[in-house]
Short mmCIF file of C-alpha atoms and ligand atoms in Angstrom, two decimals:
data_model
loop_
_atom_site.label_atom_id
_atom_site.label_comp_id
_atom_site.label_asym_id
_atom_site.label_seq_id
_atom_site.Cartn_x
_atom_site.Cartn_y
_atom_site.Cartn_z
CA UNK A 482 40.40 23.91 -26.20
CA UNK A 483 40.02 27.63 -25.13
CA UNK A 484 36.61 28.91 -26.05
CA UNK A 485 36.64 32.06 -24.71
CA UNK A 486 35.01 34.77 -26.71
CA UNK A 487 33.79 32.15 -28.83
CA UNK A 488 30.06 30.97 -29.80
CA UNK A 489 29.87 27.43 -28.22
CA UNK A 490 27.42 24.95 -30.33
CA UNK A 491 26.34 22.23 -27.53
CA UNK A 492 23.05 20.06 -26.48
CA UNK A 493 20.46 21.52 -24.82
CA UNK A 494 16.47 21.23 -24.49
CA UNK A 495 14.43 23.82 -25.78
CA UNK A 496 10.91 24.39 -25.44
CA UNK A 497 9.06 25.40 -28.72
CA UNK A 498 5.57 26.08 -27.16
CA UNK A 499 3.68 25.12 -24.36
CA UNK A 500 2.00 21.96 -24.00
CA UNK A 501 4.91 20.01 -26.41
CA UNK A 502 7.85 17.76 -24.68
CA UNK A 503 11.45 19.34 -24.40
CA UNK A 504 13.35 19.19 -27.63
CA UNK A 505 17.01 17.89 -27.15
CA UNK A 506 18.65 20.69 -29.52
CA UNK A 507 22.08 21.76 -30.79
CA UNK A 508 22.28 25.04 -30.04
CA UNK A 509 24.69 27.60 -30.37
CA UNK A 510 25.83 30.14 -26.88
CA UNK A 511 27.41 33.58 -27.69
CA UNK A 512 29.74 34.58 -25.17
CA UNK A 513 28.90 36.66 -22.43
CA UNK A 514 28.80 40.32 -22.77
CA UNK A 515 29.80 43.01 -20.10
CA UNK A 516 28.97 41.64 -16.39
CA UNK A 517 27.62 38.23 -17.81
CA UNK A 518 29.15 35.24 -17.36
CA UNK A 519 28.72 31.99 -19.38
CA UNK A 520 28.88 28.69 -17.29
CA UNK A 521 28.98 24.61 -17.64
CA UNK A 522 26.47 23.13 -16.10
CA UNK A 523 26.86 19.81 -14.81
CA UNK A 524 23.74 19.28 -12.62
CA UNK A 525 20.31 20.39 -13.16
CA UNK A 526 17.18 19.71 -11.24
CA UNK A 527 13.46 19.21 -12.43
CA UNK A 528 11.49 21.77 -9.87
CA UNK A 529 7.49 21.98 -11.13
CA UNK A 530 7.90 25.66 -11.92
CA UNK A 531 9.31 24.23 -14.78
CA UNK A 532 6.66 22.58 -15.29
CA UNK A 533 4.03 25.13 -14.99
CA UNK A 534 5.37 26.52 -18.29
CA UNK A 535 5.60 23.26 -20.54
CA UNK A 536 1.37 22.86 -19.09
CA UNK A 537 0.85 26.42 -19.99
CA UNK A 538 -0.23 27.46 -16.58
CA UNK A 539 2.89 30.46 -16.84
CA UNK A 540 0.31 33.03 -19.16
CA UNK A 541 3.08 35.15 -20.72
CA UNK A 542 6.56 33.37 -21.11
CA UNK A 543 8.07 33.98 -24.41
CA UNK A 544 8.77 30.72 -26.85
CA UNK A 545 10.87 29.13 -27.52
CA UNK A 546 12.81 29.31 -24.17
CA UNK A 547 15.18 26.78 -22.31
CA UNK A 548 13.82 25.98 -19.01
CA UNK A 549 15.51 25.05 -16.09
CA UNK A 550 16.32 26.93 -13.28
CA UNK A 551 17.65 24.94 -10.14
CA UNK A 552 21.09 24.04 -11.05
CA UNK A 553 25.52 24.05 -10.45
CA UNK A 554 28.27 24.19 -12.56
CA UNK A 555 31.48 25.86 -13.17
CA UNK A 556 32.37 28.96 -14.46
CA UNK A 557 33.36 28.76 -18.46
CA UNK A 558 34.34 32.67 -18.96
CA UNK A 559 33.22 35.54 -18.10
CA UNK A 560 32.65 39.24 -19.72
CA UNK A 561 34.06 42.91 -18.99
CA UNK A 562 33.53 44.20 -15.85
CA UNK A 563 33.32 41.02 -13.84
CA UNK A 564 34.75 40.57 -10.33
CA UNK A 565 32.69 38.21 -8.20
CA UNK A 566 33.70 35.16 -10.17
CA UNK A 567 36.04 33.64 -12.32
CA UNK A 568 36.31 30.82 -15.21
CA UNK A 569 36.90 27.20 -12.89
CA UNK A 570 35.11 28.88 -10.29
CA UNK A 571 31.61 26.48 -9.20
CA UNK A 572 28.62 28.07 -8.78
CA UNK A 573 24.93 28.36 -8.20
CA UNK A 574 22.63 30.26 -10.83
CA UNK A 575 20.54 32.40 -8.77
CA UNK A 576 17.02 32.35 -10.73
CA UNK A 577 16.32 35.51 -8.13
CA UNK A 578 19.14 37.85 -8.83
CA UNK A 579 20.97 40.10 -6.24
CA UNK A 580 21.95 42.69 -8.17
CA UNK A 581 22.82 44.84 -4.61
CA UNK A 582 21.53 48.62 -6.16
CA UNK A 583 17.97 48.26 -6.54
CA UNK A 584 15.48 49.19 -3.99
CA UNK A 585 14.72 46.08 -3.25
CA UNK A 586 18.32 45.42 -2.93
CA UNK A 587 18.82 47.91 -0.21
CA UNK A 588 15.79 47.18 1.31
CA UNK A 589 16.50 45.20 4.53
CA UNK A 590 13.56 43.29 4.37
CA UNK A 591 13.02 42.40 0.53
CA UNK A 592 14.69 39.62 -1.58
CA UNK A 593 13.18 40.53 -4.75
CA UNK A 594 15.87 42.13 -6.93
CA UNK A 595 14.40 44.15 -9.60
CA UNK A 596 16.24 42.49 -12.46
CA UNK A 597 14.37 39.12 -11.61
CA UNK A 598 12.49 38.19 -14.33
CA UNK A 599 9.52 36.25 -11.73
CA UNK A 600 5.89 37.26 -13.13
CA UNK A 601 7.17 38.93 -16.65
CA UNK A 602 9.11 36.74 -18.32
CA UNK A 603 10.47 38.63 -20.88
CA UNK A 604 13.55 35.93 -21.30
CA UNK A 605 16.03 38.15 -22.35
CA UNK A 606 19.42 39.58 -20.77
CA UNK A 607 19.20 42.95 -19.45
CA UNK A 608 20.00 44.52 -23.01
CA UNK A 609 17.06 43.12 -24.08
CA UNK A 610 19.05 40.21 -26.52
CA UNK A 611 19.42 36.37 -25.82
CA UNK A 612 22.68 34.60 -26.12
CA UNK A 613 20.55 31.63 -27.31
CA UNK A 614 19.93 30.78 -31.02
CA UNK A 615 18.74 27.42 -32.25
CA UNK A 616 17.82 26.73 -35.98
CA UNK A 617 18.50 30.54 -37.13
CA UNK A 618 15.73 31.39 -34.40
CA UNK A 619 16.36 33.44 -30.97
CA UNK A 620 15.58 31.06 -28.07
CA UNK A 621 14.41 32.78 -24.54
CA UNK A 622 15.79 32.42 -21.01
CA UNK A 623 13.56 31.21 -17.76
CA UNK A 624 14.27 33.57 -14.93
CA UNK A 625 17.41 34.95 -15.50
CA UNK A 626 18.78 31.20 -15.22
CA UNK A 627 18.00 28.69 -18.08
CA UNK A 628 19.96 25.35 -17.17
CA UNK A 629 18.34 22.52 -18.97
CA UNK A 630 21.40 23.48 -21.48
CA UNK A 631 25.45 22.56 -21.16
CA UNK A 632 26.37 25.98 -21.42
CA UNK A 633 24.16 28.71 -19.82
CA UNK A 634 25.22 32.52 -20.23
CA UNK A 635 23.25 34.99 -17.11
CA UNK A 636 24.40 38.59 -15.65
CA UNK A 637 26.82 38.62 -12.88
CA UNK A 638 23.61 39.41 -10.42
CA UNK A 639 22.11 36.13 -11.05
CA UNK A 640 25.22 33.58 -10.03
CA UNK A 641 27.07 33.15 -7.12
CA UNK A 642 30.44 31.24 -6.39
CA UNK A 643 30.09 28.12 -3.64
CA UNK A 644 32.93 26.11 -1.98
CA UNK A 645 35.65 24.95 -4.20
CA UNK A 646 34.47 21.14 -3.12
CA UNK A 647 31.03 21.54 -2.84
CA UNK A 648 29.14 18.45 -4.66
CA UNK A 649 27.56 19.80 -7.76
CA UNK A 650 25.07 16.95 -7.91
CA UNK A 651 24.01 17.55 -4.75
CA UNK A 652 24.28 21.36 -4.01
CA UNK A 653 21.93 22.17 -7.59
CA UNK A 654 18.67 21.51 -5.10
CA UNK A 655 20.17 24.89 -3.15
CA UNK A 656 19.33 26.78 -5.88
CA UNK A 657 15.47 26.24 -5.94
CA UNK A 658 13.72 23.85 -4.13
CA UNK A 659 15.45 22.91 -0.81
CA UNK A 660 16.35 26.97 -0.69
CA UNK A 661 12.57 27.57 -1.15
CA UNK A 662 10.98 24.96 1.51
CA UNK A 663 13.88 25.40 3.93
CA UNK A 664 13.68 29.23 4.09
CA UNK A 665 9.94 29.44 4.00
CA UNK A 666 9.94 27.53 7.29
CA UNK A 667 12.83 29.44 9.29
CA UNK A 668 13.14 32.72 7.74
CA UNK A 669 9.83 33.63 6.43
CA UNK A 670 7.52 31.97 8.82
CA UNK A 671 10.43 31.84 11.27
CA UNK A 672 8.84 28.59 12.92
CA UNK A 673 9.66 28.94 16.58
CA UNK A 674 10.70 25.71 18.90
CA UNK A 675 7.92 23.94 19.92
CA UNK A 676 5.40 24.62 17.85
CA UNK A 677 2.70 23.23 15.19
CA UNK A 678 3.42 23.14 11.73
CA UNK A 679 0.84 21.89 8.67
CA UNK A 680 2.36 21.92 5.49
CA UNK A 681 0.36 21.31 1.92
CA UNK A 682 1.72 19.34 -0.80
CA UNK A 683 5.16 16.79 0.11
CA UNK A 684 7.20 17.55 -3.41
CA UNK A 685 10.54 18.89 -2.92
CA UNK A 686 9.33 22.50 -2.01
CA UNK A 687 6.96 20.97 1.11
CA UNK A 688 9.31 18.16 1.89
CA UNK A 689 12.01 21.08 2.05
CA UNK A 690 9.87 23.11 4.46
CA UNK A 691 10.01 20.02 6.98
CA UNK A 692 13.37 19.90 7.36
CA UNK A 693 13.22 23.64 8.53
CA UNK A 694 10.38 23.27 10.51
CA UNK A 695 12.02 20.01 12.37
CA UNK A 696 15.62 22.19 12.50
CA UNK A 697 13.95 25.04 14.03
CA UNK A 698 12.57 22.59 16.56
CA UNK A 699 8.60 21.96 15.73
CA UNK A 700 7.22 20.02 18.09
CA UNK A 701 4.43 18.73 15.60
CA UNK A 702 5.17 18.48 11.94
CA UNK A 703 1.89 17.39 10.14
CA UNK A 704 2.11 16.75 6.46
CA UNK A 705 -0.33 17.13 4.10
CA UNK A 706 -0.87 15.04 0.91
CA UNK A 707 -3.78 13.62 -2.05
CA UNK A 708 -1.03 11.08 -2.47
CA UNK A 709 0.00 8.82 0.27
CA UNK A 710 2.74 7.45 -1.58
CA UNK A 711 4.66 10.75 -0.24
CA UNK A 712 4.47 10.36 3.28
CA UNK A 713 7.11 7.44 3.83
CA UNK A 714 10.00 10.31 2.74
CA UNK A 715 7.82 12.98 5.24
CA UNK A 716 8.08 10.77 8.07
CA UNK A 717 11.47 9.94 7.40
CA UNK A 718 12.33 13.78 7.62
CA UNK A 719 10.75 15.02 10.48
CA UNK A 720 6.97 14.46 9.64
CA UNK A 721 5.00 13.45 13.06
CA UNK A 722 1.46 12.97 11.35
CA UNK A 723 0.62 12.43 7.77
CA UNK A 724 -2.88 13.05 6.71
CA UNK A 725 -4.69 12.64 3.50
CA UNK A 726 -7.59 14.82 2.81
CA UNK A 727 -9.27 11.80 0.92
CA UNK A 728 -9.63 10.18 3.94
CA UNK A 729 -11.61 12.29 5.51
CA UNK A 730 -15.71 13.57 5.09
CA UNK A 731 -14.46 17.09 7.02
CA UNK A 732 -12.75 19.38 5.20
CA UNK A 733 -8.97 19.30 6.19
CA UNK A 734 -9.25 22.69 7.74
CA UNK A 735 -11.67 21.21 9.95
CA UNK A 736 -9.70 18.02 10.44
CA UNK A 737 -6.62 20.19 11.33
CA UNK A 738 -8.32 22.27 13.94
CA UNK A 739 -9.47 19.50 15.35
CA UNK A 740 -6.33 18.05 15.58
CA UNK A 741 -4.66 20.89 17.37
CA UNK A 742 -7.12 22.12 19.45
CA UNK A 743 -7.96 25.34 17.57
CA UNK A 744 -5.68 25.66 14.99
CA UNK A 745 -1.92 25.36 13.87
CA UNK A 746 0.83 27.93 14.33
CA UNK A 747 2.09 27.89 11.33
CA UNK A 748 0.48 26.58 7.72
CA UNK A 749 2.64 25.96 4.36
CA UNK A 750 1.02 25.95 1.37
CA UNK A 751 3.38 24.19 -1.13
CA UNK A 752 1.30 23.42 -4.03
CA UNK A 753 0.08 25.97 -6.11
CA UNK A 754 -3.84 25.53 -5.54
CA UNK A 755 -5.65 28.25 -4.73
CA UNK A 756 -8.19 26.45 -2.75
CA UNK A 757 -5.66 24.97 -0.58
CA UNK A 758 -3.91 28.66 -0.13
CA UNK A 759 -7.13 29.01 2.00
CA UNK A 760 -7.59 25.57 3.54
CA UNK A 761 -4.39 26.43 4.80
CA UNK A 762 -5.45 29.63 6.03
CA UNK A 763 -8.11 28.22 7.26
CA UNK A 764 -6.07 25.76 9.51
CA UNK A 765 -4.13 28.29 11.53
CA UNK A 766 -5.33 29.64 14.76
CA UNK A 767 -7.41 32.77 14.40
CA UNK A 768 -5.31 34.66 15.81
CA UNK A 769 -1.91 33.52 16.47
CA UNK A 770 -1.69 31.84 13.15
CA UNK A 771 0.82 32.38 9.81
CA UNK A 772 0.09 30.70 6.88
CA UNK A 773 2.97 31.26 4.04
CA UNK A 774 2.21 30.58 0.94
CA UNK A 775 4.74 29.22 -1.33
CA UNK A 776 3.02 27.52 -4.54
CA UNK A 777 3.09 29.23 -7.57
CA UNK A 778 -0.69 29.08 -8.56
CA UNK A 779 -1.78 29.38 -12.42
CA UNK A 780 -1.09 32.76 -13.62
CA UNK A 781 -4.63 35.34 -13.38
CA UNK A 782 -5.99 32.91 -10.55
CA UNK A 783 -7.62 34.28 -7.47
CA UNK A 784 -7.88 33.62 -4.19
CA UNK A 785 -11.30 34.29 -2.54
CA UNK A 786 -11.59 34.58 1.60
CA UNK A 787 -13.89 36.29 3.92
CA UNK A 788 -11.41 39.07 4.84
CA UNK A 789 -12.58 38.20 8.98
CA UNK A 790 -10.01 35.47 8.49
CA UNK A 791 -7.00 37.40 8.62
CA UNK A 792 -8.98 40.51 10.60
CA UNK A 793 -9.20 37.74 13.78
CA UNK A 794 -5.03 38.11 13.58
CA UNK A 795 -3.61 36.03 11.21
CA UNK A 796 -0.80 36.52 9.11
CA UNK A 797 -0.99 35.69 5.51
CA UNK A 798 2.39 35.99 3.78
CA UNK A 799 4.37 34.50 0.99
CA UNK A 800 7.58 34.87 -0.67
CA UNK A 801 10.17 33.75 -3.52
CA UNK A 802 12.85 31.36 -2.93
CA UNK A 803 12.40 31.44 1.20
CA UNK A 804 12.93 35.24 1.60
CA UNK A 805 16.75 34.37 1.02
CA UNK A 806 19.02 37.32 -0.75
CA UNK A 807 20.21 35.11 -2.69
CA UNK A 808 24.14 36.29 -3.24
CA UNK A 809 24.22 36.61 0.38
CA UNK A 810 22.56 33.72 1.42
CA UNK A 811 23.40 30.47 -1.04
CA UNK A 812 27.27 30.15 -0.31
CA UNK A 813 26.18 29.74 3.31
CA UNK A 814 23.73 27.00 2.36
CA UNK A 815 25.89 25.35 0.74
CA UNK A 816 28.50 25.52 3.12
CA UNK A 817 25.63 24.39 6.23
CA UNK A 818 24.89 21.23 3.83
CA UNK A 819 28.56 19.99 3.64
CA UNK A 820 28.63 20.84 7.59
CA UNK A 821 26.06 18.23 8.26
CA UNK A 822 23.25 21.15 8.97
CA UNK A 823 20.83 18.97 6.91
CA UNK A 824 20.95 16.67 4.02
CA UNK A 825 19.49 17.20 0.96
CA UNK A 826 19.88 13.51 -0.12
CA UNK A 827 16.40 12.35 0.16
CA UNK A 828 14.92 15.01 -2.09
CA UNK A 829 17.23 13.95 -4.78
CA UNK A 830 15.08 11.20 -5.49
CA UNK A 831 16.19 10.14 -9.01
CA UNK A 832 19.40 10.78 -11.47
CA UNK A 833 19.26 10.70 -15.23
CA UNK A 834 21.39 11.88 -18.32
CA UNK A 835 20.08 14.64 -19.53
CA UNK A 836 18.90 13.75 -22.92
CA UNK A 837 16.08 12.02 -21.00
CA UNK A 838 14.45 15.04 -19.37
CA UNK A 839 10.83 14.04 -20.76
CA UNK A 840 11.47 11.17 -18.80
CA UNK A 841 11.85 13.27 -15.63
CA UNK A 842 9.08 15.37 -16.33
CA UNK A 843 6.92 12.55 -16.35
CA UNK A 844 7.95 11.47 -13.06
CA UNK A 845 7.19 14.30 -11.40
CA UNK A 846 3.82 14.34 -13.27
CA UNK A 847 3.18 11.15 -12.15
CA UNK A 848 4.06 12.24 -8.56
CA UNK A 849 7.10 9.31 -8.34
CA UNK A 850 9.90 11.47 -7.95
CA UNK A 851 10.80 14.48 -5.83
CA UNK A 852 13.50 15.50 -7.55
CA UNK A 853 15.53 14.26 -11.13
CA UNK A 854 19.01 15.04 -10.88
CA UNK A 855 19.87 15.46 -14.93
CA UNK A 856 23.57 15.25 -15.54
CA UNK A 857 25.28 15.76 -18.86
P1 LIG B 2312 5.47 18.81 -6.69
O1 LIG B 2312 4.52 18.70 -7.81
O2 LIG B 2312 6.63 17.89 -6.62
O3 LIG B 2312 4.68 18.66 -5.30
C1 LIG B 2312 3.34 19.06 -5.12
C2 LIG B 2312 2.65 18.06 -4.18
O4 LIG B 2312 1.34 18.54 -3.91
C3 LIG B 2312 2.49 16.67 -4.78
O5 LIG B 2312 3.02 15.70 -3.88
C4 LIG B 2312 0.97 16.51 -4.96
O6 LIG B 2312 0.54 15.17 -4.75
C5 LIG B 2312 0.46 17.44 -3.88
N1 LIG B 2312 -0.91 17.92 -4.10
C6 LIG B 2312 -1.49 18.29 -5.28
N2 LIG B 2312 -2.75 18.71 -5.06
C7 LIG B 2312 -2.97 18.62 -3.74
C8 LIG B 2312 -4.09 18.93 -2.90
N3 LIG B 2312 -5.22 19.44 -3.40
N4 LIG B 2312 -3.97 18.72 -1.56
C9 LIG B 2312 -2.83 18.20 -1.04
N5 LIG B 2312 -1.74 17.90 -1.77
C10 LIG B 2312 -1.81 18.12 -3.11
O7 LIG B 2312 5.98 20.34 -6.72
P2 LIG B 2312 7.22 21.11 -6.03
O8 LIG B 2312 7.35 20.67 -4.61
O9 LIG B 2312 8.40 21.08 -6.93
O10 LIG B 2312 6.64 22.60 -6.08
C11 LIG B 2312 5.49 22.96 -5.34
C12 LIG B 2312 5.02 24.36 -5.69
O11 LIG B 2312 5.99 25.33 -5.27
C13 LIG B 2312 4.82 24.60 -7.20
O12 LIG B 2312 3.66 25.39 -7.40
C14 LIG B 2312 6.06 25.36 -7.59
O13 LIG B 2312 5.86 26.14 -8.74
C15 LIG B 2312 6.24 26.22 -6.35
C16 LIG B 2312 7.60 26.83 -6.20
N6 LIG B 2312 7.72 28.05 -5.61
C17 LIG B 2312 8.92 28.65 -5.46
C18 LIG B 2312 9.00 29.99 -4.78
O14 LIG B 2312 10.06 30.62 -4.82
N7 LIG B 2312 7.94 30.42 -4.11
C19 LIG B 2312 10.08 28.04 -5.90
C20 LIG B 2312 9.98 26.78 -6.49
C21 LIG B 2312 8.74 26.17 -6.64
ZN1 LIG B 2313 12.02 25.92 -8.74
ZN1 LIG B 2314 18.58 44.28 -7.10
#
């Protein structure tokens, strides 16, 4: 059945306020308006920025919103005006647009579009209307992306079209996580053969980051953990020590200099903890240290250092979705995964239908998965 132009009524999990578990909904999808697109998703991962909004740790997202963010599908219809992609087309949803005009578009060296919706959350398209409606209620987006839905509508900046025989299942972890770790290691830290990585927290964002450090050629890899559980899967992907701050009197900075003789080259911090945004800081050389920081911490949080830290030479920096543009960027990814580049495999660490999403989000809560595939 052709359902272009038409409102689409299909299952999706909304979000009525924070602190609550998903609600499998009907809902119903409006078609896509000028440059929008509306597309069927058929994989959709569980990253913990989704979770920071369900434990009310994201201060000013609007409710009720669909979450999900990290996704692939194909390409249902599209509006006016569109040229980049086309309905049977598969794609990623790019939760950090390109739209290609802003300045931070033409701006070499910055990835963050200006229609992203990161840090205000207003969860609507760029008219300021949803294509959501659930119950005779408007329902909100999550950055620009919303994919813990079957059908999805977002503007033409925030998807991009991947190899015609990409693997859906797989290729969904390209747009957050792996994307995220991966690019934090070789393109914003640009971790250099040979040397010493430390990277904070092992879910799918730090786990990510190891693959890049150990593909740009680290020569020590040492991962970082409260749960030891996590370090089999480090090893396994280029880990060469695992260390677990509870099993050690010193703090970890002071284990980790210790370790390396005076500090590691380059620190991750891939949790969202303030304290450990400066334990990581902490554990880089003073001067030829670069500490990126890559957890999203609890919105209005601060991070406190004595400013001699960074004044010694080190570089603190951070960014979204590892510094990728993401249009640009993503169809190479995806095309470097199916080339044997890396595999994404072990992050995809469990698969279930989607109606049983509160089931995922306990596992991550529970630190047993590193990422739920949910499939429809
Ligand atoms: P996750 O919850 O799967 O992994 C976090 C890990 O940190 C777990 O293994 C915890 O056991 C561990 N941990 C918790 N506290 C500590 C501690 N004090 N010391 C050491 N380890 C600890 O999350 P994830 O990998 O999906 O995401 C990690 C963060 O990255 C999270 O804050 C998320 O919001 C953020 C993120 N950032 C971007 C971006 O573009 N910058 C994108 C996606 C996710
Ligand atoms: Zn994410
Ligand atoms: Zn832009």
């Amino acid at each position: 059945m052709d359902t272009t132009g038409k409102v689409i009524k299909c299952r999706a999990a909304v979000l009525w306020e924070a602190h609550k578990p998903l609600s499998i909904e009907e809902i119903e999808v409006a078609p896509p308006k000028a440059h929008e697109v509306r597309i069927k998703i058929l994989a959709t991962g569980i990253c913990r920025s989704d979770d920071h909004v369900v434990e009310g740790a994201i201060a000013n997202q609007k409710f009720p919103v669909i979450l999900g963010h990290e996704a692939a599908g194909i390409i249902e219809s599209v509006g006016e005006g569109v040229t980049s992609v086309k309905p049977g087309d598969k794609v990623i949803p790019l939760f950090l647009p390109q739209c290609g005009e802003c300045r931070s578009c033409v701006e070499p060296k910055s990835n963050l579009c200006y229609k992203a919706d990161i840090g205000k959350h207003f969860g609507l398209m760029s008219d300021n209307t949803s294509r959501f409606t659930c119950k005779g209620q408007v329902v909100h987006n999550f950055i620009c992306t919303s994919t813990f839905t079957e059908y999805t509508v977002v503007d033409e900046a925030s998807v991009v079209k991947i190899h015609d025989d990409a693997p859906l299942d797989k290729v969904c972890v390209i747009g957050c996580g792996f994307s995220t770790g991966y690019g934090s290691a070789v393109n914003v830290a640009k971790v250099e053969a040979g040397s010493t990585c430390a990277v904070f927290g092992l879910g799918g964002i730090g786990l990510s980051v190891i693959i890049g450090c150990k593909v740009a050629g680290a020569s020590r890899i040492i991962a970082i953990d409260v749960n030891s559980d996590k370090f089999a899967k480090a090893k396994e992907l280029g880990a060469t020590e695992c260390i677990n701050p509870k099993d050690h009197e010193n703090p970890i900075h002071e284990v980790l200099q210790k370790m390396t003789n005076g500090g590691v080259h380059y620190s991750f911090e891939c949790i969202g903890n303030t304290e450990v945004m400066v334990s990581a800081l902490r554990s880089s050389h003073f001067s030829a240290g670069t500490t990126v920081i890559v957890g999203v911490a609890p919105s209005f949080s601060k991070v406190s250092f004595e400013p001699m830290l960074v004044l010694t030479g080190r570089t603190l920096k951070g960014a979204i979705f590892g510094g990728y543009r993401s249009k640009d960027c993503v169809p190479q990814l995806v095309s470097d995964l199916m080339s044997g580049k890396y595999e994404v495999d072990k992050l995809l660490s469990h698969k279930l239908p989607f109606n049983e999403i509160n089931k995922g989000f306990e596992l991550l809560r529970k630190g047993e998965s590193i990422r739920t595939v949910l499939h429809f």
